[in-house]
XYZ file of N, CA and C in Angstrom:
396
model
N 383.636 180.171 113.903
C 383.485 181.612 113.766
C 383.017 181.940 112.345
N 382.363 183.036 112.217
C 381.782 183.466 110.948
C 382.725 184.480 110.275
N 382.752 184.489 108.953
C 383.534 185.480 108.228
C 382.719 186.774 108.173
N 383.160 187.785 108.869
C 382.397 189.031 108.996
C 382.182 189.707 107.649
N 383.061 189.454 106.681
C 382.918 190.074 105.369
C 381.766 189.462 104.562
N 381.196 188.354 105.057
C 380.023 187.754 104.419
C 378.729 188.315 104.993
N 378.823 189.164 105.995
C 377.633 189.674 106.674
C 377.211 191.026 106.136
N 375.914 191.307 106.282
C 375.384 192.631 105.995
C 374.275 192.920 106.993
N 373.911 194.177 107.082
C 372.873 194.604 108.011
C 371.598 193.795 107.773
N 370.943 193.419 108.835
C 369.700 192.634 108.883
C 369.913 191.133 108.806
N 371.153 190.656 108.656
C 371.376 189.207 108.696
C 371.066 188.679 110.091
N 370.523 187.460 110.129
C 370.305 186.754 111.386
C 371.419 185.738 111.572
N 372.013 185.726 112.763
C 373.089 184.803 113.106
C 372.902 184.348 114.546
N 373.657 183.328 114.925
C 373.677 182.896 116.316
C 374.765 183.651 117.063
N 374.457 183.967 118.310
C 375.450 184.524 119.220
C 375.762 183.470 120.262
N 377.037 183.189 120.426
C 377.477 182.232 121.427
C 377.192 182.807 122.805
N 376.552 182.034 123.639
C 376.205 182.494 124.972
C 377.445 182.652 125.837
N 377.398 183.625 126.704
C 378.498 183.850 127.635
C 378.568 182.706 128.643
N 377.410 182.210 129.048
C 377.346 181.101 129.996
C 377.350 179.785 129.243
N 378.148 178.838 129.710
C 378.326 177.575 129.002
C 377.042 176.767 128.867
N 376.142 176.849 129.831
C 374.960 175.999 129.814
C 373.773 176.627 129.079
N 373.930 177.817 128.554
C 372.834 178.478 127.842
C 372.926 178.192 126.346
N 371.780 178.071 125.684
C 371.794 177.808 124.231
C 372.229 179.042 123.442
N 372.486 178.830 122.159
C 372.814 179.941 121.267
C 371.608 180.869 121.157
N 371.873 182.144 121.026
C 370.814 183.146 120.904
C 370.817 183.695 119.478
N 369.635 183.828 118.881
C 369.527 184.423 117.553
C 369.555 185.937 117.690
N 370.439 186.599 116.917
C 370.533 188.057 116.938
C 370.475 188.592 115.516
N 370.086 189.850 115.395
C 370.003 190.526 114.107
C 371.128 191.545 114.019
N 371.856 191.520 112.919
C 372.984 192.416 112.732
C 372.505 193.819 112.383
N 372.993 194.802 113.117
C 372.630 196.202 112.882
C 373.756 197.006 112.252
N 375.007 196.587 112.458
C 376.134 197.320 111.909
C 377.439 196.611 112.178
N 378.468 196.975 111.425
C 379.808 196.402 111.564
C 380.780 197.553 111.687
N 381.676 197.483 112.683
C 382.630 198.579 112.839
C 383.683 198.528 111.737
N 384.401 199.596 111.543
C 385.372 199.715 110.457
C 386.513 198.731 110.525
N 386.827 198.237 111.725
C 387.926 197.281 111.868
C 387.471 195.842 111.666
N 386.167 195.638 111.495
C 385.560 194.314 111.339
C 385.754 193.426 112.569
N 386.023 194.030 113.736
C 386.214 193.270 114.963
C 384.963 193.214 115.826
N 384.099 194.209 115.689
C 382.932 194.343 116.553
C 381.706 194.555 115.678
N 380.581 193.973 116.090
C 379.327 194.183 115.378
C 378.273 194.681 116.357
N 377.327 195.430 115.825
C 376.176 195.880 116.603
C 375.040 194.904 116.323
N 374.404 194.416 117.377
C 373.317 193.456 117.219
C 372.167 193.802 118.154
N 371.015 193.240 117.851
C 369.901 193.261 118.788
C 369.314 191.863 118.816
N 368.712 191.512 119.944
C 368.135 190.174 120.023
C 366.880 190.111 119.172
N 366.388 188.918 118.924
C 365.284 188.756 117.974
C 364.012 189.451 118.426
N 363.871 189.724 119.719
C 362.699 190.447 120.221
C 362.901 191.959 120.167
N 364.073 192.387 119.701
C 364.410 193.803 119.493
C 364.482 194.598 120.790
N 364.725 193.939 121.896
C 364.774 194.645 123.169
C 366.181 195.060 123.578
N 367.171 194.244 123.240
C 368.522 194.502 123.719
C 369.420 194.837 122.537
N 370.081 195.977 122.625
C 371.047 196.404 121.611
C 372.413 196.409 122.268
N 373.410 195.856 121.614
C 374.755 195.867 122.180
C 375.800 195.637 121.099
N 377.038 195.928 121.452
C 378.172 195.638 120.585
C 378.839 194.381 121.111
N 379.162 193.471 120.199
C 379.819 192.227 120.601
C 380.961 191.911 119.645
N 381.953 191.153 120.118
C 383.049 190.743 119.238
C 382.563 189.755 118.183
N 383.146 189.832 117.015
C 382.786 188.952 115.904
C 382.962 187.484 116.293
N 383.912 187.185 117.155
C 384.177 185.798 117.553
C 382.973 185.129 118.201
N 382.020 185.902 118.675
C 380.833 185.336 119.331
C 379.743 184.950 118.327
N 379.937 185.237 117.043
C 378.903 184.974 116.035
C 379.128 183.645 115.322
N 378.025 182.968 115.037
C 378.056 181.704 114.297
C 376.894 181.685 113.317
N 377.100 181.061 112.176
C 376.039 180.948 111.184
C 374.921 180.024 111.645
N 373.714 180.304 111.188
C 372.567 179.442 111.455
C 372.474 178.468 110.287
N 372.653 177.181 110.549
C 372.644 176.169 109.492
C 371.295 176.122 108.779
N 371.349 175.961 107.449
C 370.133 175.755 106.673
C 369.571 174.382 107.041
N 368.293 174.348 107.293
C 367.596 173.110 107.625
C 366.154 173.257 107.144
N 365.400 172.187 107.249
C 364.000 172.271 106.851
C 363.269 173.335 107.663
N 363.489 173.365 108.961
C 362.772 174.336 109.797
C 363.152 175.775 109.443
N 364.412 176.017 109.094
C 364.845 177.364 108.693
C 364.175 177.751 107.379
N 364.172 176.836 106.410
C 363.540 177.139 105.126
C 362.048 177.419 105.293
N 361.380 176.647 106.116
C 359.952 176.873 106.340
C 359.710 178.217 107.019
N 360.588 178.628 107.929
C 360.474 179.939 108.578
C 360.713 181.084 107.592
N 361.398 180.789 106.484
C 361.649 181.797 105.446
C 360.546 181.826 104.395
N 359.550 180.993 104.539
C 358.447 180.984 103.592
C 358.543 179.934 102.503
N 359.610 179.133 102.505
C 359.710 178.051 101.530
C 358.633 177.017 101.820
N 358.156 176.379 100.778
C 357.170 175.310 100.888
C 357.823 174.000 100.477
N 357.543 172.961 101.228
C 358.025 171.626 100.872
C 357.122 171.131 99.748
N 357.683 170.988 98.549
C 356.846 170.718 97.385
C 356.863 169.278 96.915
N 357.904 168.534 97.233
C 357.954 167.150 96.755
C 358.931 166.349 97.590
N 358.630 165.096 97.738
C 359.562 164.150 98.328
C 360.032 163.261 97.196
N 361.317 163.316 96.918
C 361.864 162.625 95.752
C 362.370 161.230 96.070
N 362.466 160.897 97.314
C 362.978 159.595 97.728
C 363.291 159.661 99.201
N 364.019 158.712 99.672
C 364.369 158.680 101.087
C 365.235 159.898 101.417
N 364.741 160.724 102.324
C 365.469 161.904 102.810
C 365.840 162.901 101.714
N 365.105 162.949 100.628
C 365.359 163.910 99.557
C 364.094 164.722 99.331
N 364.206 166.043 99.425
C 363.038 166.903 99.353
C 363.323 168.144 98.512
N 362.271 168.709 97.953
C 362.323 170.001 97.271
C 361.643 171.043 98.144
N 362.192 172.242 98.156
C 361.596 173.386 98.844
C 361.588 174.544 97.861
N 360.461 175.229 97.728
C 360.377 176.328 96.773
C 359.824 177.591 97.426
N 360.277 178.713 96.904
C 359.781 180.041 97.271
C 359.921 180.912 96.033
N 358.793 181.263 95.431
C 358.794 182.047 94.193
C 359.692 181.370 93.165
N 360.766 182.024 92.716
C 361.653 181.452 91.700
C 362.829 180.684 92.287
N 362.837 180.474 93.604
C 363.935 179.782 94.269
C 363.552 178.333 94.548
N 364.549 177.436 94.431
C 364.302 176.033 94.737
C 365.540 175.410 95.359
N 365.335 174.727 96.466
C 366.364 173.909 97.101
C 366.016 172.454 96.871
N 367.029 171.631 96.629
C 366.853 170.196 96.567
C 367.882 169.593 97.506
N 367.428 168.866 98.516
C 368.364 168.345 99.508
C 369.322 167.303 98.930
N 368.955 166.667 97.827
C 369.853 165.699 97.195
C 371.070 166.393 96.592
N 370.931 167.685 96.332
C 372.027 168.455 95.725
C 372.845 169.197 96.778
N 372.786 168.742 98.017
C 373.573 169.288 99.112
C 373.372 170.791 99.276
N 372.104 171.186 99.313
C 371.703 172.565 99.570
C 372.151 173.530 98.476
N 372.275 173.018 97.256
C 372.493 173.932 96.127
C 371.188 174.647 95.848
N 371.265 175.921 95.630
C 370.081 176.732 95.394
C 369.933 177.007 93.906
N 368.716 176.834 93.412
C 368.410 177.201 92.038
C 367.566 178.469 92.049
N 367.813 179.338 91.080
C 367.019 180.548 90.898
C 366.627 180.597 89.433
N 365.335 180.610 89.166
C 364.807 180.577 87.800
C 365.409 179.413 87.013
N 365.435 178.250 87.661
C 365.921 176.990 87.083
C 367.408 176.974 86.750
N 368.165 177.908 87.277
C 369.619 177.932 87.096
C 370.284 177.786 88.461
N 371.331 176.971 88.539
C 372.048 176.840 89.798
C 372.826 178.111 90.088
N 372.867 178.485 91.358
C 373.568 179.707 91.748
C 375.076 179.504 91.815
N 375.530 178.259 91.819
C 376.969 177.997 91.835
C 377.573 177.934 93.221
N 376.763 178.039 94.244
C 377.281 178.032 95.605
C 376.380 177.183 96.484
N 377.001 176.347 97.291
C 376.226 175.652 98.304
C 375.853 176.653 99.382
N 374.604 176.712 99.716
C 374.133 177.612 100.757
C 374.071 176.809 102.051
N 374.951 177.117 102.971
C 375.029 176.370 104.224
C 374.388 177.114 105.397
N 374.330 178.454 105.302
C 373.884 179.258 106.439
C 372.790 180.236 106.023
N 371.955 180.585 106.984
C 370.851 181.504 106.739
C 371.343 182.851 106.219
N 372.423 183.396 106.759
C 372.887 184.709 106.286
C 373.298 184.651 104.813
N 373.819 183.514 104.348
C 374.157 183.371 102.930
C 372.891 183.401 102.075
N 371.856 182.710 102.535
C 370.580 182.714 101.823
C 369.973 184.108 101.811
N 370.007 184.808 102.939
C 369.483 186.172 102.999
C 370.211 187.079 102.011
N 371.531 186.965 101.958
C 372.331 187.827 101.080
C 372.062 187.533 99.610
N 372.007 186.254 99.245
C 371.770 185.888 97.855
C 370.360 186.270 97.425
N 369.399 186.059 98.292
C 368.024 186.437 97.995
C 367.943 187.943 97.723
N 368.600 188.731 98.572
C 368.598 190.189 98.400
C 369.305 190.581 97.099
N 370.421 189.947 96.819
C 371.184 190.260 95.610
C 370.367 189.996 94.349
N 369.628 188.887 94.332
C 368.889 188.501 93.136
C 367.515 189.178 92.999
N 366.910 189.560 94.120
C 365.550 190.120 94.052
C 365.465 191.586 94.441
N 366.442 192.077 95.205
C 366.370 193.435 95.725
C 365.467 193.562 96.944
N 364.926 192.446 97.414
C 364.060 192.417 98.580
C 364.709 191.630 99.720
N 364.348 191.981 100.943
C 364.806 191.231 102.093
C 364.003 189.936 102.191
N 364.657 188.863 102.599
C 363.998 187.598 102.847
C 363.342 187.673 104.219
N 362.061 187.466 104.274
C 361.330 187.514 105.546
C 361.545 186.197 106.287
N 361.986 186.309 107.531
C 362.174 185.149 108.384
C 361.273 185.312 109.600
N 360.377 184.350 109.792
C 359.458 184.457 110.939
C 359.916 183.583 112.089
């Protein structure tokens, strides 16, 4: 389960499917109720809007494919399974266990989920991170 206090409007997260055999669905957060028990979401195609319990939400793990969808570029291969990814003043190095650098300074937090990256990017730049 995800900590709802780490979320903000426009974060992308996974929604656990109601049916056991269906994959996780990516949803966009539209709002959080005052009790922090229910969130408003829409699916990634923006067709379905609904309220769901927080227990159905899961973070989207940072991976190469997620970083590339956010506009990061794979800039160097440093060795076996070690890579750099950059976007403007941001840099990830997989050897550093997903520690994020901003303007050559470490942010002090391992970024494990897409919503964490979206929030930190917004905090440091004032802009939303575009995810395609």
